[in-house]
mmCIF file of C-alpha atoms in Angstrom:
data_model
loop_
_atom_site.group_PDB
_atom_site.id
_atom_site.type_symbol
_atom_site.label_atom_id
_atom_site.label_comp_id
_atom_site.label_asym_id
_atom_site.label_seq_id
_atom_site.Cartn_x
_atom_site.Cartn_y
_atom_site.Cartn_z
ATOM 1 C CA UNK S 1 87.277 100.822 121.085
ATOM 2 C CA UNK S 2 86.139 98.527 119.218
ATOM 3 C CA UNK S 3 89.080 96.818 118.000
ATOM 4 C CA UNK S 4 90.436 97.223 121.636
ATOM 5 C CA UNK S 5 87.730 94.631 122.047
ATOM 6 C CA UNK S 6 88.241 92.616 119.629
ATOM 7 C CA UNK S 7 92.005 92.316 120.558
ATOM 8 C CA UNK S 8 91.347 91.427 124.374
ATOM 9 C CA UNK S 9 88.834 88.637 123.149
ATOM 10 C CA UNK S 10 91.688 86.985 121.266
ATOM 11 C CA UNK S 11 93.964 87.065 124.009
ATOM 12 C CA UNK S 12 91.650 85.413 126.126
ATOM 13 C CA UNK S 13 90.897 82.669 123.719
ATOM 14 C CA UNK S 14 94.739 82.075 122.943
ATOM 15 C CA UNK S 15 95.064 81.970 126.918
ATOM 16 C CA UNK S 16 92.340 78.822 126.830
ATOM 17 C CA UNK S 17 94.050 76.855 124.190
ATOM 18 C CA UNK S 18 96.593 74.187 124.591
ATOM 19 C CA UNK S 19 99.956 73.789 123.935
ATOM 20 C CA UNK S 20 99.051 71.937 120.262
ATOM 21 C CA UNK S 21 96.066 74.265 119.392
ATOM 22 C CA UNK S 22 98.749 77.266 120.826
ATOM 23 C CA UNK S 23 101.267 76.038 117.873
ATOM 24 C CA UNK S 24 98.629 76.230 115.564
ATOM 25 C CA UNK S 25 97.827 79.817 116.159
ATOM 26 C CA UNK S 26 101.023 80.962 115.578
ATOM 27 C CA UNK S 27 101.753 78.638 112.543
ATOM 28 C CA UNK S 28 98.229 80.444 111.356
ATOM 29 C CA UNK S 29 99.407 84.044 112.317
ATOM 30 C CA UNK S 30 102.841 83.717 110.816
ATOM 31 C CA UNK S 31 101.452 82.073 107.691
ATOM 32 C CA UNK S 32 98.332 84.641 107.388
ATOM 33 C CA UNK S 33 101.244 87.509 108.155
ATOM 34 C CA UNK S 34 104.121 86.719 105.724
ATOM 35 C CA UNK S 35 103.748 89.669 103.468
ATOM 36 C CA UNK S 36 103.811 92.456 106.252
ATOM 37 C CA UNK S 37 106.562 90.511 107.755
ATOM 38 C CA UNK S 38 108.391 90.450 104.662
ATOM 39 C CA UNK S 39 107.746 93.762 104.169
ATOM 40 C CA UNK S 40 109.515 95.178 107.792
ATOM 41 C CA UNK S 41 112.324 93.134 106.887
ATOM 42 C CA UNK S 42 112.923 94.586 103.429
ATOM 43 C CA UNK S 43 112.405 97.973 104.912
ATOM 44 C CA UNK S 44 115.043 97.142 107.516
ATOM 45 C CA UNK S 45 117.207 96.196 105.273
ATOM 46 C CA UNK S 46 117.007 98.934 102.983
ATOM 47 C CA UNK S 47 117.626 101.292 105.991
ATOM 48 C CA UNK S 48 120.844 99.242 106.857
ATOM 49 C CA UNK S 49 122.013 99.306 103.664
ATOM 50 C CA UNK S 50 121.113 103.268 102.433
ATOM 51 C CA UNK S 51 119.939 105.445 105.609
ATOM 52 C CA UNK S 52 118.803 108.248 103.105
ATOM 53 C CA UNK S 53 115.516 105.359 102.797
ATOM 54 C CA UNK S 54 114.164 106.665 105.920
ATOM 55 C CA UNK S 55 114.842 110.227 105.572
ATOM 56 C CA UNK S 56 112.155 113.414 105.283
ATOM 57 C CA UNK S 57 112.418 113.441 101.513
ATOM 58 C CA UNK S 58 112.088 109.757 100.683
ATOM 59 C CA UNK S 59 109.149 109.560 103.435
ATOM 60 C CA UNK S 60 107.486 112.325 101.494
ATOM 61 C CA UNK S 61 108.218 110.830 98.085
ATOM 62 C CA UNK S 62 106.898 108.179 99.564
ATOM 63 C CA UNK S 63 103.370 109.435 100.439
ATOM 64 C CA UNK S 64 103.371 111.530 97.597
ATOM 65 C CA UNK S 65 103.706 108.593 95.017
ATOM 66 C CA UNK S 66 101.011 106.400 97.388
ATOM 67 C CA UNK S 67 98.586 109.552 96.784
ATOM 68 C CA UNK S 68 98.871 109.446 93.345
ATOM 69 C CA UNK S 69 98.053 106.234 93.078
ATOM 70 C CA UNK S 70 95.165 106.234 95.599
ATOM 71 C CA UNK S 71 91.858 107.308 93.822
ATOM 72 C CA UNK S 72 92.619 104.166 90.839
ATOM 73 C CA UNK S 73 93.076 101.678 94.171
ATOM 74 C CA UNK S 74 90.125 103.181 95.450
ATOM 75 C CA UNK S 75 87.757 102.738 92.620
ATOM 76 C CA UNK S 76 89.063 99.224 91.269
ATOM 77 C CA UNK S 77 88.972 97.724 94.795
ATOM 78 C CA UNK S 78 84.826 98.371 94.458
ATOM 79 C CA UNK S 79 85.388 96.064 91.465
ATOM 80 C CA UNK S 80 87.254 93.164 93.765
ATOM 81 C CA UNK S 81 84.751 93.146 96.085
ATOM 82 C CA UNK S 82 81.902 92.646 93.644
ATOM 83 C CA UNK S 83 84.364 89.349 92.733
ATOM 84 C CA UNK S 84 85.834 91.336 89.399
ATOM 85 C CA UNK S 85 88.402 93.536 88.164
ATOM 86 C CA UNK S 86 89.068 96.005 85.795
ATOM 87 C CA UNK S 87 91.894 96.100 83.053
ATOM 88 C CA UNK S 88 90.828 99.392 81.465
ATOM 89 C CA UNK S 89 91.838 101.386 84.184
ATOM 90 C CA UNK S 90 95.259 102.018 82.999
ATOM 91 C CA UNK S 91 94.227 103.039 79.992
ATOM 92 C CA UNK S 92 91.091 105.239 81.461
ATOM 93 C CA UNK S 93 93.757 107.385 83.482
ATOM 94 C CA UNK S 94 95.844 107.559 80.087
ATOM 95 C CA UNK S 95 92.689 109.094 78.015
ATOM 96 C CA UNK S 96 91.573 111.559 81.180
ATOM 97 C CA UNK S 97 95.259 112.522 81.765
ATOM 98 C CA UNK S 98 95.777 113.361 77.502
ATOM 99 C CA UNK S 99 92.578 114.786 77.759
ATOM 100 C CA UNK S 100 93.420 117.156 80.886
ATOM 101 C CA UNK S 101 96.485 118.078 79.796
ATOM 102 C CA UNK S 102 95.124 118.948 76.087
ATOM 103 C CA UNK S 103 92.428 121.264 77.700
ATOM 104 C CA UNK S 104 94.662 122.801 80.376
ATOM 105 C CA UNK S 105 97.567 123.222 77.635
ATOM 106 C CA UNK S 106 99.428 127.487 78.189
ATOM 107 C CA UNK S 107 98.047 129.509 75.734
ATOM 108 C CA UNK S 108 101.075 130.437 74.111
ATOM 109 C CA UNK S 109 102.896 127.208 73.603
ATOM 110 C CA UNK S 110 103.808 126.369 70.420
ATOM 111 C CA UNK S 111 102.648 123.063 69.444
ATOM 112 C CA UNK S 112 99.139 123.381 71.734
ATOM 113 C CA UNK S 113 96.773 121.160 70.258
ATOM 114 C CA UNK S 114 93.678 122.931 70.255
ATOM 115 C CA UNK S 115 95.716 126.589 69.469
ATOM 116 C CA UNK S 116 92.309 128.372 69.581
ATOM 117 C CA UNK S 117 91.424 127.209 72.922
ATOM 118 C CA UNK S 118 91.918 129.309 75.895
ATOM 119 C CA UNK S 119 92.668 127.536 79.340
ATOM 120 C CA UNK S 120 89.523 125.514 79.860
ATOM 121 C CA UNK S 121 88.900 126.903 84.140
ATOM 122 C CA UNK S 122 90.007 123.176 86.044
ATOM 123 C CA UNK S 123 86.347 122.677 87.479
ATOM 124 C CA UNK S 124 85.563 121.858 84.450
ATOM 125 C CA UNK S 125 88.325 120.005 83.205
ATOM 126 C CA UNK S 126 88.010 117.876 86.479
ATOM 127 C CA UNK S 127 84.117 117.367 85.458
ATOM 128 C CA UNK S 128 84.896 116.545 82.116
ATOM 129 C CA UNK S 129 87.688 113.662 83.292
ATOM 130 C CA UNK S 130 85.290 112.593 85.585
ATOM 131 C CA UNK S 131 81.977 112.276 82.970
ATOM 132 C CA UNK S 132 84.658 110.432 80.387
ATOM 133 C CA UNK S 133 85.703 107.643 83.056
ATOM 134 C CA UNK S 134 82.308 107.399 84.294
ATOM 135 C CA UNK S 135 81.105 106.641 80.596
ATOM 136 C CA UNK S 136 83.770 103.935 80.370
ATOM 137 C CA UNK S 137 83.066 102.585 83.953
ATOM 138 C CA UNK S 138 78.842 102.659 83.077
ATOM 139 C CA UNK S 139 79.311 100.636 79.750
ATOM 140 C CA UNK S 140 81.998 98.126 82.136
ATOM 141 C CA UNK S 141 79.099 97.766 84.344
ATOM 142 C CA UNK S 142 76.294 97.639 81.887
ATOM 143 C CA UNK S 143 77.814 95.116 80.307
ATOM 144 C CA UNK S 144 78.506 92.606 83.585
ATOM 145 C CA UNK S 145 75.476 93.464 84.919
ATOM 146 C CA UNK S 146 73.094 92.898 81.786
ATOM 147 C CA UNK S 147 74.786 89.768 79.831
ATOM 148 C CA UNK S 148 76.388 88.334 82.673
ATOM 149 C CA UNK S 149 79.734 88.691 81.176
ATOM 150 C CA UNK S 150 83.246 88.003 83.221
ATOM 151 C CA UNK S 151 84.400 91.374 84.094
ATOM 152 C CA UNK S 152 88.125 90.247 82.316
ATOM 153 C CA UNK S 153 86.550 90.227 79.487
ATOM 154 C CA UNK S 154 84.569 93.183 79.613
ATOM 155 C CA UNK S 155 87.421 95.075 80.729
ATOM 156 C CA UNK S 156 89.936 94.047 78.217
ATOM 157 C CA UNK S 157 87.656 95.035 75.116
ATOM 158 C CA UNK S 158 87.286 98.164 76.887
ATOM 159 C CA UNK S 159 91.043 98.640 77.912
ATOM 160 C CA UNK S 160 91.466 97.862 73.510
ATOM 161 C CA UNK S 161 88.793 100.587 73.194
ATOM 162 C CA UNK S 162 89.439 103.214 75.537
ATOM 163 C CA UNK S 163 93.542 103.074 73.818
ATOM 164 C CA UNK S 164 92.409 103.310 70.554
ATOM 165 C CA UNK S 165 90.412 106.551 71.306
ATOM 166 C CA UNK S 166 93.306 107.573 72.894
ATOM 167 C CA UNK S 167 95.433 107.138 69.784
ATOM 168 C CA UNK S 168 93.204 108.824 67.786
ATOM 169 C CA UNK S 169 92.925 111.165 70.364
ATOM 170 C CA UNK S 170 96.833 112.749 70.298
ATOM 171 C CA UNK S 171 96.395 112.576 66.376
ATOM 172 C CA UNK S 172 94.207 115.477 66.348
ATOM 173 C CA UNK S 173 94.930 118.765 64.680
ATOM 174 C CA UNK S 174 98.307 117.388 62.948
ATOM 175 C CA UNK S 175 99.562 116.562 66.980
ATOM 176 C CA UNK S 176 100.775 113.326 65.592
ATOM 177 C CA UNK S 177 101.215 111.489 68.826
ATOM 178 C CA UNK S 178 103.808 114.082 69.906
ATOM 179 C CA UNK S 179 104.119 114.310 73.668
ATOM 180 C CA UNK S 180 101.268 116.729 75.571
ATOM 181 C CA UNK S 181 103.134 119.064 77.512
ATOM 182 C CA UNK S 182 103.823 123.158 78.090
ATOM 183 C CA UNK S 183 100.988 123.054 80.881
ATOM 184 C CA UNK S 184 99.265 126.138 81.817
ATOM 185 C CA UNK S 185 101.486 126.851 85.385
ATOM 186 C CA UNK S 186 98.366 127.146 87.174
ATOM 187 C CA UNK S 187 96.885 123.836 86.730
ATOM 188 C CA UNK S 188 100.584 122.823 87.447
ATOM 189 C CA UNK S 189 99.704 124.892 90.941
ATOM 190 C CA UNK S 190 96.843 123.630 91.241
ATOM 191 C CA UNK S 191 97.882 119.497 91.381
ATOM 192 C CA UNK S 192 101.985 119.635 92.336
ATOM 193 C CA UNK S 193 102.328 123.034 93.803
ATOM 194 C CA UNK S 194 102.548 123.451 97.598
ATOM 195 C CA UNK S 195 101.411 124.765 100.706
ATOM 196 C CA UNK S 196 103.106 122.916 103.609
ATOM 197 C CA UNK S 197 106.563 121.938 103.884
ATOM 198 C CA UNK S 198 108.550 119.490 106.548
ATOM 199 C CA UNK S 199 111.618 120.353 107.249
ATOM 200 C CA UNK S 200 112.237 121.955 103.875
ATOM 201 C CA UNK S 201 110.461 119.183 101.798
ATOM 202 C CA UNK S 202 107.207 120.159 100.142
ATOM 203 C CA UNK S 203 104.205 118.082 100.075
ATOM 204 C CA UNK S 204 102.050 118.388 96.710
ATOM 205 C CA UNK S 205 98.760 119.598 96.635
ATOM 206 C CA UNK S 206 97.811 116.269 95.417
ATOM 207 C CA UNK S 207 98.238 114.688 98.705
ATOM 208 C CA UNK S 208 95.281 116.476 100.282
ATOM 209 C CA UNK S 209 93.268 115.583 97.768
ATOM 210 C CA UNK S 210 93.786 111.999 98.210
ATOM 211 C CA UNK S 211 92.837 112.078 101.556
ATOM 212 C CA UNK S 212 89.630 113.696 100.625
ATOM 213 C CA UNK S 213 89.567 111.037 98.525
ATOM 214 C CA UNK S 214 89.849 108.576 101.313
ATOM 215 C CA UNK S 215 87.071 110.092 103.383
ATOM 216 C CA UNK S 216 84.589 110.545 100.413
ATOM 217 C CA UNK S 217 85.059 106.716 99.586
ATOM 218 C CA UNK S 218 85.041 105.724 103.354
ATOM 219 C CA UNK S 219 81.736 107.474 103.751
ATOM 220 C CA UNK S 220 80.305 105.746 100.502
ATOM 221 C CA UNK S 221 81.572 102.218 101.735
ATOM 222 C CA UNK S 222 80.595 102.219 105.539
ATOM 223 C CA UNK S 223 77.770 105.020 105.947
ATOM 224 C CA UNK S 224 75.752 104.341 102.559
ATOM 225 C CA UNK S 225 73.103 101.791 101.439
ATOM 226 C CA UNK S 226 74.988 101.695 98.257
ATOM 227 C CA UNK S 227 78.200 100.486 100.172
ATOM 228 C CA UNK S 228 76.312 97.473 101.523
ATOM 229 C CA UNK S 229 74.596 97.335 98.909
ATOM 230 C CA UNK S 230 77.989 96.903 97.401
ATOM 231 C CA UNK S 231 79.488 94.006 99.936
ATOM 232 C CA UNK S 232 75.850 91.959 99.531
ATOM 233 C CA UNK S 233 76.470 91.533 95.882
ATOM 234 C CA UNK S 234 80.030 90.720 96.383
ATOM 235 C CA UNK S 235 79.029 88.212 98.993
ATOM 236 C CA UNK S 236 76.046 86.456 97.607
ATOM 237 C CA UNK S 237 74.271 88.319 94.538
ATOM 238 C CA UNK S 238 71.871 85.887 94.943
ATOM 239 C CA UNK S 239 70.671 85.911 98.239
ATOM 240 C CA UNK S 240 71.078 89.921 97.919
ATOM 241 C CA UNK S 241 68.750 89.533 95.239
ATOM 242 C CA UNK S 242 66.262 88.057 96.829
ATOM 243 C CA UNK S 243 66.609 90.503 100.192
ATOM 244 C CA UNK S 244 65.704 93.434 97.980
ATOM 245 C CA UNK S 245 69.225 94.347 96.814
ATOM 246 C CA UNK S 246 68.592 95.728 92.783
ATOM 247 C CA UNK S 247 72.145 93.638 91.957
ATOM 248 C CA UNK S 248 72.266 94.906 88.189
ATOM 249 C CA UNK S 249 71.555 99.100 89.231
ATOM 250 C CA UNK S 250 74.508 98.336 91.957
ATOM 251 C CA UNK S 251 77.301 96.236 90.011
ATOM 252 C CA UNK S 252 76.782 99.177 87.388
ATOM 253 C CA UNK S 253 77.230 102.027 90.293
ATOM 254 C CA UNK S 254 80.433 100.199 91.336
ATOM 255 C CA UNK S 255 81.729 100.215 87.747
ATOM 256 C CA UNK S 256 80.911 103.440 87.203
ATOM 257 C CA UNK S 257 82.056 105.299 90.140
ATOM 258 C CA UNK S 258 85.560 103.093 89.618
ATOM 259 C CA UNK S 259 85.591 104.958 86.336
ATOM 260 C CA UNK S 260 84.927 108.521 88.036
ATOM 261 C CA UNK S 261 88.025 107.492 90.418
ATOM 262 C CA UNK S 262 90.092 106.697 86.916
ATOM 263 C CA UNK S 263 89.460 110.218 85.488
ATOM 264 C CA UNK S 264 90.651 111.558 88.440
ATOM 265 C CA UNK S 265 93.984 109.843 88.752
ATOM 266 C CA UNK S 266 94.432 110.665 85.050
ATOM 267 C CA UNK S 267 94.108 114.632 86.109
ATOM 268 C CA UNK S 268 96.126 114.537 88.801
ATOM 269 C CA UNK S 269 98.702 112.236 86.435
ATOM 270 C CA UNK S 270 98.637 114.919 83.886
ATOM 271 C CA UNK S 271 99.839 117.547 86.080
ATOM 272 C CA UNK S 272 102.651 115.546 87.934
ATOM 273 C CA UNK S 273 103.978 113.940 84.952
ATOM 274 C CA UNK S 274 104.000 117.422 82.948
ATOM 275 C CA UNK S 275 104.065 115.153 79.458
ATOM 276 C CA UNK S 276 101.691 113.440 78.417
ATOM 277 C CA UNK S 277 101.540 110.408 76.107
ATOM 278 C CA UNK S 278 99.872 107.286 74.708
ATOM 279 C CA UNK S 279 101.722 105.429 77.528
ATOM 280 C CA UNK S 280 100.403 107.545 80.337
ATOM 281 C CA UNK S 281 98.579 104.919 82.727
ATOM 282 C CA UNK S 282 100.247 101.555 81.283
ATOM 283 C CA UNK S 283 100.141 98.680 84.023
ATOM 284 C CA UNK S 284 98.379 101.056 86.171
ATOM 285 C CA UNK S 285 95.620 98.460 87.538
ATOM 286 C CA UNK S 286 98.349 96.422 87.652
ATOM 287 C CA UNK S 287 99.778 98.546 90.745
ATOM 288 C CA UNK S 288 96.594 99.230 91.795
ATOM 289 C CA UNK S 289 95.057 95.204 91.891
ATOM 290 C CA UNK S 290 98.262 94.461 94.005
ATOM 291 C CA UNK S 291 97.658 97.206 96.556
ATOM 292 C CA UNK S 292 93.781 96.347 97.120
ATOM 293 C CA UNK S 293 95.045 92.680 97.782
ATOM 294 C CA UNK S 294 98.039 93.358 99.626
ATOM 295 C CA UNK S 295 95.510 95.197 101.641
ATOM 296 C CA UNK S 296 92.747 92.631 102.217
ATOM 297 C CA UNK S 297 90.387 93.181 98.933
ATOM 298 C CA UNK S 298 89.243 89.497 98.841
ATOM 299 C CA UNK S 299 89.107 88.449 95.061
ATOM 300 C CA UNK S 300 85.754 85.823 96.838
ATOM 301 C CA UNK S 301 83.570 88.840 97.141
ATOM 302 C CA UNK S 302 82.543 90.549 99.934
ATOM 303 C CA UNK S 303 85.460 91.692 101.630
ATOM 304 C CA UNK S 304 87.457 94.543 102.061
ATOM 305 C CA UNK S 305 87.931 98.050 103.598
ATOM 306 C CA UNK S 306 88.896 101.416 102.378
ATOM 307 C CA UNK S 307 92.044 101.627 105.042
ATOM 308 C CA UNK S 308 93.181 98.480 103.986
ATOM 309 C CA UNK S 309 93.406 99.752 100.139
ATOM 310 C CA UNK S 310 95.443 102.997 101.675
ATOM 311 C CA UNK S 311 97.568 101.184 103.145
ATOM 312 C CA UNK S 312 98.151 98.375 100.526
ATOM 313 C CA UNK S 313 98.996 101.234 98.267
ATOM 314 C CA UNK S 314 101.703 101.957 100.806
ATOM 315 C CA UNK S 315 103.172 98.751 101.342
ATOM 316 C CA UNK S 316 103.471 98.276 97.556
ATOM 317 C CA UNK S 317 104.772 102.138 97.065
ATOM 318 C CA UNK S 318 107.478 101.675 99.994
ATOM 319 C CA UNK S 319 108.320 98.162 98.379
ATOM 320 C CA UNK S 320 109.244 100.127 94.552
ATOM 321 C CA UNK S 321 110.848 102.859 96.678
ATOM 322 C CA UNK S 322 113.106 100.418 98.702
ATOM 323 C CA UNK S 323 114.373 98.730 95.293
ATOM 324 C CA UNK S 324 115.338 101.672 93.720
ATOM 325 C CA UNK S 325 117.197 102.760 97.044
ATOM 326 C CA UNK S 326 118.811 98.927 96.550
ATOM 327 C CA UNK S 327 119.854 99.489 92.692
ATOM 328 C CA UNK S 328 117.500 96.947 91.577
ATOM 329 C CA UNK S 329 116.952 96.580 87.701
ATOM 330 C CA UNK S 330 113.792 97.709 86.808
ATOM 331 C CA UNK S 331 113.195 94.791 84.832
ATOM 332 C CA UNK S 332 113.333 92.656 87.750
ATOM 333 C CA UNK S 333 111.180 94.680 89.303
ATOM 334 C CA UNK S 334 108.289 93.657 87.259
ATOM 335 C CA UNK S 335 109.287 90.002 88.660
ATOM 336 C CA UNK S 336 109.040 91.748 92.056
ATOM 337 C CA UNK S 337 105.668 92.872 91.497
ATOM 338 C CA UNK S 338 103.951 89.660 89.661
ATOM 339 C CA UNK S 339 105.579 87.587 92.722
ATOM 340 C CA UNK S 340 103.782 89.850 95.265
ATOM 341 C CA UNK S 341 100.815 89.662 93.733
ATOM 342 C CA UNK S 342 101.028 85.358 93.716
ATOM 343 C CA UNK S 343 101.734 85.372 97.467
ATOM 344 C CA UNK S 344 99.203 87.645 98.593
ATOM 345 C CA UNK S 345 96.532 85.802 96.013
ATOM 346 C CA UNK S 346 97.877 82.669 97.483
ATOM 347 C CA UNK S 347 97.414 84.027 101.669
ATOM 348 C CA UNK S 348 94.056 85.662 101.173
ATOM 349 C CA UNK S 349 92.518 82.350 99.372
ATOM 350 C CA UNK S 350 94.153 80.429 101.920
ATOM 351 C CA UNK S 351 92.582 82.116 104.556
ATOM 352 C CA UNK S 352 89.259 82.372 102.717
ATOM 353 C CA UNK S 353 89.498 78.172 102.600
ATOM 354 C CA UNK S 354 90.123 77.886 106.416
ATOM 355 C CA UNK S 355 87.315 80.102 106.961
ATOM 356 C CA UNK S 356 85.005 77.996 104.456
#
């Protein structure tokens, strides 16, 4: 209803401008618009050139690969807001998923790297992922919020940290760095198994739990004190300050529930990659940054919604999907990726200056 509103009151201001200030608005909408427009015309293109794009199994594959990458958008997009980021979150998902798979390894298989541990029950494994990113996300925090360090900085001796534990980690117990697989088939169930199919195409398990994902971190954002909490500091730590806002207990919270969202991408990683190694989470922030500013996560503070992150995390997914459909080197997609990020940093600080 709301946005009803909010539609019908621009269409009666557009209605009162002139023919100059009527130009402008469009120049402004096309301008403030050119990703998403890009974006239909890629995907029309695609579709012209390979109609399997738009059929039930890529749509799935799809939204299965935009689930997977959901919770990580979710918790680094608290870090945006609070005018920050967060390079260890790659490597966060990379130690969770090692250490999921490690605990959740089949009893029998031959190289298991704890052989004398049963099949940890996934509650706890889940807990555990959770506790070890939420340790990595409190010392982020404490470490912005105490010394008033950059949060690049933080988070890149941190991302140098969290690998080297993670090396050390697949070392154990004469493991040697050798891949983590032969997963017990009911944590395999548990994260890629299925329940509903579409026309023959079966949607992992993992996809429901993003969207509880999505309503959890919805509630925290809109319905909490801690979510604007959250959108003061990012705004104005300052004048939140000085309103009552405790800015170093909050910046910490954010930083340590982005953490909690890393260990659970790493679990649900573990499982749909089946093998497991040092490399497991490389570039992921870098995925994730791009979706949370592809889908409005101002890098001024302040600014941002949990839809928008969903369905920046789309966009970008659709946009990898579309160039593998088109036979596009990977290499160049890394080009791809770096440019997207440039034009949407470029639109939402241009619209930030036009606002200021």
């Amino acid at each position: 209803m709301k946005a009803l509103d909010n539609v019908k009151s621009k269409i009666a201001n557009y209605k009162t401008l002139d023919s100059k200030d009527k130009r402008t608005f469009w120049k402004e909408a096309l301008i403030n618009n050119a990703l998403y427009i890009m974006i239909i015309i890629a995907v029309i293109y695609t579709y012209t050139q390979n109609h399997r794009f738009l059929s039930v199994s890529s749509i799935v594959n799809i939204i299965s690969l935009s689930a997977a990458n959901i919770p990580i958008a979710c918790g680094i997009a608290g870090c945006i807001v609070l005018t920050g980021t967060d390079l260890s979150a790659g490597r966060v998902v990379g130690l969770t998923a090692c250490i999921s798979a490690s605990l959740l390894q089949s009893v029998n298989y031959a190289t298991k790297i704890f052989p004398n541990l049963p099949v940890i029950p996934i509650p706890l494994v889940i807990l555990a992922v959770i506790v070890v990113g939420g340790i990595v996300g409190y010392v982020n925090g404490f470490f912005v919020a105490h010394f008033n360090l950059h949060p690049f900085i933080v988070t890149l001796a941190t991302q140098l940290i969290v690998y080297g534990v993670l090396l050390m980690y697949i070392m154990l117990n004469g493991n040697n760095g050798q891949p983590l697989s032969g997963l017990d088939n009911s944590f395999k169930q548990f994260v890629s198994g299925s329940i509903l199919k579409i026309k023959g195409v079966p949607i992992p398990n993992y996809v429901w739990y993003a969207l509880i994902i999505i309503v959890i971190m919805w509630f925290v954002w809109n319905k909490t004190s801690f979510g604007k909490n959250m959108f003061a500091v990012g705004s104005n730590p300052e004048a939140a300050n000085v309103s009552g806002v405790n800015v170093v207990r909050t910046t910490i919270l954010v930083h340590t529930l982005a953490g909690a969202m890393y260990g659970i991408t790493g679990f649900i990683e573990s499982a749909r990659i089946g093998s497991n190694t040092a490399n497991t989470g490389q570039n992921y922030e870098c995925d994730a940054i791009a979706a949370c500013v592809i889908g409005g996560v101002s890098f001024v503070g302040g600014t941002g919604k949990i839809s928008g992150v969903v369905l920046g995390v789309f966009i970008l997914r659709i946009i990898f999907v579309a160039l593998n459909f088109l036979s596009i080197n990977q290499n160049l997609q890394y080009v791809i990726k770096g440019l997207i990020i440039l034009v949407a940093c470029a639109i939402d600080m241009r619209k930030y200056m036009v606002r200021k």
